[in-house]
Every structure is written in C-alpha cells, then in structure tokens.
C-alpha cells in the first residue's frame, strides 16, 4: 500500500497531478480542493488512495489525510464510485461535507453533480456515525457551523502519541482538538500531557 508520494510536481490540471519521485512520474487523480492547495508549489506531498479493480488500477492524491479519509468513506457507500467521490470533494470542502453529513443536509449533497436524493440520504445515513467515530467531524460543533481551525500537524502527532499509549483515536482526537482550541500555540508535548489528564 502506498501511504503518500513526495516529489516534484511535474504537471498539474484541475483533475490530475503528476508527481515525479525517484525518476518515476505518478499520475494521481485529484479534487479541486487539492488542486487549489497545490497551486504554486514545486515540491509536494500527496496522501494516496489506491483504487484497484479488475480493469483498472488508479491512484488518487489528497493534500490532507482528512480529505483522503473522507474519500475512502464516500466510496464505501453503495452507489458512490471514485469519480462521484472526487466530484463531491471538488464541490465541497472537507469541513462543508462533514457539516452536511452531521446535520443531515440532503440539499447540499444533492447539489453535487451525479448525486440524487437517494444517494444523498444513503451518504448521510451510512457516514454520520463513521465521521464521528473516526474523529473527522470533531472540529464541527453540533450546530454544524465551522469553528476556528486548529494546527493539524500538532493535532495528528498528539493523537498518534495517545493512540500508541493505548487510548482510542476518536475520544483522543476530541480532547486534543478542544485543547488546541483553548491553547492554539501549545506544542505537542504539552497537548499530550493535558490530554492525559482529561481522557476518561
């Protein structure tokens, strides 16, 4: 399994990025969110999702782990293929998608090309609990409005450390995100120490 590809951005279109790593050019399908994130960059790191079927082996690249996780969740829904999942992530930001799922906003999902009412309902029903369990939706309050962003690198490192210490990822992430909201400049070590006092 390919976790990520880091290398020189050789070509970039709104639908595909070609990254050269160790003399090999990897063509990865991308969303418009990732396309925007790659603008003006020469060296890039893309998190990879491998789509392997009998007739095709495709690679999809994402600027963030969160977007890749959402892509994986979307393709797990019956009737949603890789192309449709990429369309969803090109039409909505990861935060907007999480908010629409957690608040049951069928209209927003239905506004995406290729998504009908039944598919929108299926996405909400199938993924509402999963985005909470994975901690993807933890930055979004119950009302569905978006909160101030937290330092994703510090958050991921802190959650990783807590997971290695034996704590479950979802509650760990929830506590870490809250700590970072209260102390945005806190280093990883401090976040982990504070989290250890709070996790039940």
PDB file of C-alpha atoms in Angstrom, residues 69-70 73 98 101-103 124 126-142 168-174:
ATOM      1  CA  UNK A  69     -10.309   9.571   4.806  1.00  0.00           C
ATOM      2  CA  UNK A  70     -13.484  11.227   3.533  1.00  0.00           C
ATOM      3  CA  UNK A  73     -15.704   6.731   3.369  1.00  0.00           C
ATOM      4  CA  UNK A  98     -18.699  16.834   7.372  1.00  0.00           C
ATOM      5  CA  UNK A 101     -23.452  14.809   6.848  1.00  0.00           C
ATOM      6  CA  UNK A 102     -23.612  15.564  10.579  1.00  0.00           C
ATOM      7  CA  UNK A 103     -26.601  17.919  10.176  1.00  0.00           C
ATOM      8  CA  UNK A 124     -25.810  10.727   5.441  1.00  0.00           C
ATOM      9  CA  UNK A 126     -24.027   5.439   6.264  1.00  0.00           C
ATOM     10  CA  UNK A 127     -21.415   8.020   7.235  1.00  0.00           C
ATOM     11  CA  UNK A 128     -22.874  10.089  10.075  1.00  0.00           C
ATOM     12  CA  UNK A 129     -21.655   7.714  12.795  1.00  0.00           C
ATOM     13  CA  UNK A 130     -18.414   6.909  10.954  1.00  0.00           C
ATOM     14  CA  UNK A 131     -17.178  10.500  10.703  1.00  0.00           C
ATOM     15  CA  UNK A 132     -17.784  10.867  14.443  1.00  0.00           C
ATOM     16  CA  UNK A 133     -16.066   7.544  15.272  1.00  0.00           C
ATOM     17  CA  UNK A 134     -13.019   8.469  13.189  1.00  0.00           C
ATOM     18  CA  UNK A 135     -12.866  11.910  14.765  1.00  0.00           C
ATOM     19  CA  UNK A 136     -13.149  13.620  11.366  1.00  0.00           C
ATOM     20  CA  UNK A 137     -16.148  15.678  12.448  1.00  0.00           C
ATOM     21  CA  UNK A 138     -14.768  16.710  15.838  1.00  0.00           C
ATOM     22  CA  UNK A 139     -13.900  20.219  14.693  1.00  0.00           C
ATOM     23  CA  UNK A 140     -17.535  20.891  13.827  1.00  0.00           C
ATOM     24  CA  UNK A 141     -19.901  21.888  16.662  1.00  0.00           C
ATOM     25  CA  UNK A 142     -23.335  20.291  16.997  1.00  0.00           C
ATOM     26  CA  UNK A 168      -8.853   5.078  21.429  1.00  0.00           C
ATOM     27  CA  UNK A 169      -8.384   7.527  18.488  1.00  0.00           C
ATOM     28  CA  UNK A 170     -11.874   9.109  18.497  1.00  0.00           C
ATOM     29  CA  UNK A 171     -12.006  10.291  22.153  1.00  0.00           C
ATOM     30  CA  UNK A 172      -8.307  11.235  21.976  1.00  0.00           C
ATOM     31  CA  UNK A 173      -8.923  13.454  18.961  1.00  0.00           C
ATOM     32  CA  UNK A 174     -11.917  15.102  20.611  1.00  0.00           C
TER      33      UNK A 174
END
